[in-house]
């Protein structure tokens, strides 16, 4: 057996995957998608955060094979809804299969296309507000996804961003998009934010922002 690490300890104890989640990861690997989904314990963190605020409507930016979406959707009530945005048709197909397999296809809607276009189409009250947005797509898009997500989230709702602690945060003058994203949420008058480290082989983190009442 492999040596225990901090993250394998937390994944094993709290990342309580069932067969569906294990099979979702297996399908992602079998279909040749990159293995860049959240870890089991980060999936659990997303799930717990969604439960904490009683989320009924969730928006995910970056579906891959649907692994994080399943963790999030399992926090929804039966009449809740998760919309997930994905640019790659093959990724969307694999995710669709996984959502059916998980019995969640009635609660999850995949919108295929570039996320920025999808988000622009949702502006102006065309989409009911979301309780939670999870940003986890192309990193250069993060600052724009934040701007476009803010009007779509209710007061008291959460905006979460994965991979918020790349090595670039240690470089003083970095223009890395995550460095810009983190500075934007830290300085935003409508948001209270922090980064929680996520346990992986390499350091990384989840940026958590709550939208305050205006
Ligand atoms: N949230 C997933 C992982 C997402 S990986 C999980 O943890 O299970 C990032 C995904 O974003 C990839 O599937 C990639 O195809 C998608 N993506 C990249 N650029 C995008 C864009 N401009 N619009 C929408 N999706 C994009
Ligand atoms: Mg990620």
Short mmCIF file of C-alpha atoms and ligand atoms in Angstrom, two decimals:
data_model
loop_
_atom_site.label_atom_id
_atom_site.label_comp_id
_atom_site.label_asym_id
_atom_site.label_seq_id
_atom_site.Cartn_x
_atom_site.Cartn_y
_atom_site.Cartn_z
CA UNK A 1 0.00 0.00 0.00
CA UNK A 2 1.22 3.48 -0.85
CA UNK A 3 2.49 5.61 2.01
CA UNK A 4 -0.13 7.77 3.64
CA UNK A 5 0.09 11.51 2.92
CA UNK A 6 -1.92 14.36 4.43
CA UNK A 7 -4.12 14.49 1.34
CA UNK A 8 -4.65 10.73 1.08
CA UNK A 9 -5.63 10.73 4.78
CA UNK A 10 -8.23 13.49 4.28
CA UNK A 11 -9.43 12.06 0.94
CA UNK A 12 -9.92 8.62 2.51
CA UNK A 13 -11.65 9.89 5.65
CA UNK A 14 -13.81 12.70 4.21
CA UNK A 15 -13.75 12.25 0.43
CA UNK A 16 -16.28 9.44 0.89
CA UNK A 17 -16.63 8.43 -2.75
CA UNK A 18 -19.26 5.86 -3.62
CA UNK A 19 -19.19 3.58 -6.70
CA UNK A 20 -20.78 6.31 -8.87
CA UNK A 21 -17.99 8.81 -8.13
CA UNK A 22 -15.31 6.16 -8.58
CA UNK A 23 -16.88 5.10 -11.89
CA UNK A 24 -17.10 8.76 -12.97
CA UNK A 25 -13.33 9.11 -12.49
CA UNK A 26 -12.80 5.80 -14.30
CA UNK A 27 -14.88 6.99 -17.27
CA UNK A 28 -12.90 10.25 -17.42
CA UNK A 29 -9.63 8.27 -17.59
CA UNK A 30 -10.99 5.66 -20.04
CA UNK A 31 -12.22 8.38 -22.42
CA UNK A 32 -8.78 9.98 -22.43
CA UNK A 33 -9.82 13.24 -20.77
CA UNK A 34 -7.10 15.01 -18.77
CA UNK A 35 -7.08 14.01 -15.09
CA UNK A 36 -7.55 17.54 -13.77
CA UNK A 37 -10.80 17.17 -11.86
CA UNK A 38 -10.97 18.19 -8.19
CA UNK A 39 -9.77 15.65 -5.61
CA UNK A 40 -12.34 13.69 -3.56
CA UNK A 41 -11.82 15.92 -0.52
CA UNK A 42 -12.12 19.11 -2.60
CA UNK A 43 -15.31 17.66 -4.10
CA UNK A 44 -16.51 17.16 -0.53
CA UNK A 45 -15.56 20.76 0.31
CA UNK A 46 -17.67 22.00 -2.63
CA UNK A 47 -20.53 19.78 -1.46
CA UNK A 48 -20.33 21.07 2.13
CA UNK A 49 -20.17 24.71 0.99
CA UNK A 50 -23.27 24.23 -1.20
CA UNK A 51 -25.12 22.62 1.75
CA UNK A 52 -24.00 25.43 4.08
CA UNK A 53 -25.83 28.07 2.06
CA UNK A 54 -28.75 25.82 1.13
CA UNK A 55 -27.92 26.15 -2.58
CA UNK A 56 -30.80 25.50 -4.98
CA UNK A 57 -29.20 26.86 -8.17
CA UNK A 58 -25.56 26.29 -9.02
CA UNK A 59 -23.49 27.43 -12.01
CA UNK A 60 -20.28 25.62 -12.89
CA UNK A 61 -17.77 26.97 -15.41
CA UNK A 62 -15.67 24.05 -16.74
CA UNK A 63 -17.36 20.62 -16.67
CA UNK A 64 -14.67 18.18 -17.87
CA UNK A 65 -16.29 14.76 -17.21
CA UNK A 66 -18.71 16.00 -14.56
CA UNK A 67 -16.87 14.87 -11.43
CA UNK A 68 -17.11 18.17 -9.47
CA UNK A 69 -20.63 18.73 -10.84
CA UNK A 70 -21.79 15.46 -9.28
CA UNK A 71 -20.38 16.47 -5.87
CA UNK A 72 -22.15 19.84 -6.16
CA UNK A 73 -25.44 18.50 -7.57
CA UNK A 74 -25.70 16.02 -4.71
CA UNK A 75 -26.05 18.99 -2.36
CA UNK A 76 -29.14 20.23 -4.25
CA UNK A 77 -32.74 19.56 -3.24
CA UNK A 78 -34.77 17.45 -5.69
CA UNK A 79 -36.05 20.52 -7.52
CA UNK A 80 -32.63 22.19 -7.56
CA UNK A 81 -30.64 22.86 -10.71
CA UNK A 82 -27.00 22.90 -11.78
CA UNK A 83 -25.97 24.45 -15.07
CA UNK A 84 -22.45 23.59 -16.22
CA UNK A 85 -20.55 25.24 -19.08
CA UNK A 86 -18.12 23.29 -21.27
CA UNK A 87 -16.39 24.20 -24.52
CA UNK A 88 -15.26 20.71 -25.57
CA UNK A 89 -17.98 18.51 -27.14
CA UNK A 90 -16.21 15.26 -26.19
CA UNK A 91 -15.91 16.37 -22.55
CA UNK A 92 -19.61 17.34 -22.61
CA UNK A 93 -20.53 13.88 -23.99
CA UNK A 94 -18.58 12.08 -21.27
CA UNK A 95 -20.15 14.31 -18.61
CA UNK A 96 -23.65 13.68 -20.00
CA UNK A 97 -23.08 9.94 -19.75
CA UNK A 98 -21.81 10.33 -16.17
CA UNK A 99 -24.83 12.43 -15.16
CA UNK A 100 -27.22 9.77 -16.48
CA UNK A 101 -25.21 7.07 -14.70
CA UNK A 102 -25.40 9.12 -11.46
CA UNK A 103 -29.18 9.59 -11.84
CA UNK A 104 -28.68 13.37 -11.87
CA UNK A 105 -29.47 14.19 -15.52
CA UNK A 106 -32.81 15.68 -14.45
CA UNK A 107 -31.02 18.21 -12.23
CA UNK A 108 -27.96 19.03 -14.38
CA UNK A 109 -27.93 20.92 -17.67
CA UNK A 110 -24.78 21.12 -19.82
CA UNK A 111 -24.43 24.22 -22.01
CA UNK A 112 -21.80 23.63 -24.62
CA UNK A 113 -19.72 26.49 -25.99
CA UNK A 114 -17.21 29.11 -24.84
CA UNK A 115 -18.05 30.08 -21.24
CA UNK A 116 -17.75 33.82 -21.79
CA UNK A 117 -20.41 33.71 -24.54
CA UNK A 118 -22.70 31.56 -22.39
CA UNK A 119 -22.28 33.95 -19.44
CA UNK A 120 -22.97 37.00 -21.61
CA UNK A 121 -26.19 35.36 -22.80
CA UNK A 122 -27.30 34.99 -19.17
CA UNK A 123 -26.95 38.70 -18.29
CA UNK A 124 -29.80 41.15 -17.86
CA UNK A 125 -32.15 38.97 -15.81
CA UNK A 126 -32.50 36.31 -18.50
CA UNK A 127 -31.47 33.67 -15.97
CA UNK A 128 -32.73 33.37 -12.37
CA UNK A 129 -29.96 34.22 -9.87
CA UNK A 130 -27.56 31.52 -8.70
CA UNK A 131 -26.67 30.65 -5.10
CA UNK A 132 -23.23 29.40 -6.03
CA UNK A 133 -20.81 29.74 -8.95
CA UNK A 134 -17.80 27.42 -9.28
CA UNK A 135 -15.12 28.67 -11.68
CA UNK A 136 -12.80 25.91 -12.94
CA UNK A 137 -12.28 26.39 -16.70
CA UNK A 138 -9.41 27.97 -18.71
CA UNK A 139 -7.27 30.04 -16.35
CA UNK A 140 -6.89 33.16 -18.60
CA UNK A 141 -10.68 33.46 -18.51
CA UNK A 142 -10.96 33.73 -14.71
CA UNK A 143 -10.98 37.56 -14.37
CA UNK A 144 -13.70 37.86 -17.01
CA UNK A 145 -15.69 34.95 -15.54
CA UNK A 146 -15.66 36.79 -12.20
CA UNK A 147 -17.02 40.00 -13.76
CA UNK A 148 -19.71 38.10 -15.66
CA UNK A 149 -20.65 35.90 -12.67
CA UNK A 150 -21.07 38.67 -10.10
CA UNK A 151 -24.41 39.97 -11.44
CA UNK A 152 -25.68 36.38 -11.66
CA UNK A 153 -25.20 35.60 -7.94
CA UNK A 154 -27.65 36.49 -5.17
CA UNK A 155 -26.54 38.41 -2.07
CA UNK A 156 -25.27 35.79 0.37
CA UNK A 157 -24.24 33.54 -2.51
CA UNK A 158 -20.77 32.11 -3.11
CA UNK A 159 -18.27 32.48 -5.94
CA UNK A 160 -15.62 29.76 -5.79
CA UNK A 161 -12.51 29.49 -7.95
CA UNK A 162 -10.30 26.42 -8.21
CA UNK A 163 -6.53 26.44 -8.66
CA UNK A 164 -6.12 29.76 -6.89
CA UNK A 165 -2.58 29.07 -5.61
CA UNK A 166 -0.32 28.53 -8.65
CA UNK A 167 3.42 29.06 -8.03
CA UNK A 168 3.05 32.44 -9.77
CA UNK A 169 1.45 33.90 -6.63
CA UNK A 170 4.96 33.88 -5.12
CA UNK A 171 6.34 36.16 -7.88
CA UNK A 172 6.03 39.84 -6.91
CA UNK A 173 5.04 41.30 -10.30
CA UNK A 174 3.25 38.32 -11.83
CA UNK A 175 0.43 39.00 -14.29
CA UNK A 176 -0.79 35.39 -14.01
CA UNK A 177 -4.61 35.40 -14.39
CA UNK A 178 -5.07 33.74 -10.99
CA UNK A 179 -2.96 36.45 -9.38
CA UNK A 180 -5.26 39.00 -11.04
CA UNK A 181 -8.35 37.03 -10.01
CA UNK A 182 -7.22 36.81 -6.38
CA UNK A 183 -6.45 40.54 -6.25
CA UNK A 184 -9.85 41.33 -7.80
CA UNK A 185 -11.83 39.33 -5.22
CA UNK A 186 -9.65 40.57 -2.34
CA UNK A 187 -10.30 44.20 -3.27
CA UNK A 188 -13.93 43.91 -4.36
CA UNK A 189 -16.34 45.99 -2.24
CA UNK A 190 -19.19 43.47 -2.70
CA UNK A 191 -17.16 40.39 -1.72
CA UNK A 192 -15.61 38.91 1.43
CA UNK A 193 -12.99 36.41 0.35
CA UNK A 194 -10.31 33.98 1.44
CA UNK A 195 -8.32 31.11 -0.07
CA UNK A 196 -8.46 27.66 1.51
CA UNK A 197 -5.50 25.44 0.58
CA UNK A 198 -6.56 22.20 -1.12
CA UNK A 199 -4.64 19.04 -0.35
CA UNK A 200 -2.76 17.70 -3.35
CA UNK A 201 0.76 16.59 -4.20
CA UNK A 202 1.45 20.21 -5.05
CA UNK A 203 0.15 23.23 -3.17
CA UNK A 204 -3.10 24.65 -4.57
CA UNK A 205 -6.18 26.35 -3.23
CA UNK A 206 -9.87 27.17 -3.57
CA UNK A 207 -10.74 30.88 -3.53
CA UNK A 208 -14.00 31.41 -1.61
CA UNK A 209 -15.93 34.68 -1.94
CA UNK A 210 -19.28 35.49 -0.42
CA UNK A 211 -21.33 38.27 -2.02
CA UNK A 212 -22.53 40.74 0.56
CA UNK A 213 -25.87 42.51 0.48
CA UNK A 214 -25.44 45.65 -1.66
N1 LIG B 1 -14.59 21.16 -12.81
C1 LIG B 1 -14.06 19.91 -13.36
C2 LIG B 1 -12.72 20.13 -14.04
C3 LIG B 1 -12.76 21.14 -15.15
S1 LIG B 1 -11.27 21.09 -16.11
C4 LIG B 1 -13.92 18.90 -12.24
O1 LIG B 1 -13.27 19.24 -11.24
O2 LIG B 1 -14.43 17.78 -12.36
C5 LIG B 1 -11.52 22.50 -17.13
C6 LIG B 1 -12.57 22.32 -18.21
O3 LIG B 1 -12.82 23.62 -18.76
C7 LIG B 1 -12.13 21.43 -19.37
O4 LIG B 1 -13.09 20.42 -19.60
C8 LIG B 1 -12.07 22.38 -20.56
O5 LIG B 1 -12.46 21.81 -21.80
C9 LIG B 1 -13.05 23.48 -20.15
N2 LIG B 1 -12.82 24.76 -20.80
C10 LIG B 1 -11.63 25.30 -21.20
N3 LIG B 1 -11.82 26.49 -21.77
C11 LIG B 1 -13.16 26.74 -21.73
C12 LIG B 1 -13.98 27.82 -22.17
N4 LIG B 1 -13.48 28.90 -22.77
N5 LIG B 1 -15.32 27.72 -21.97
C13 LIG B 1 -15.86 26.63 -21.35
N6 LIG B 1 -15.12 25.59 -20.92
C14 LIG B 1 -13.80 25.64 -21.10
MG1 LIG B 2 -9.30 22.81 -11.25
#
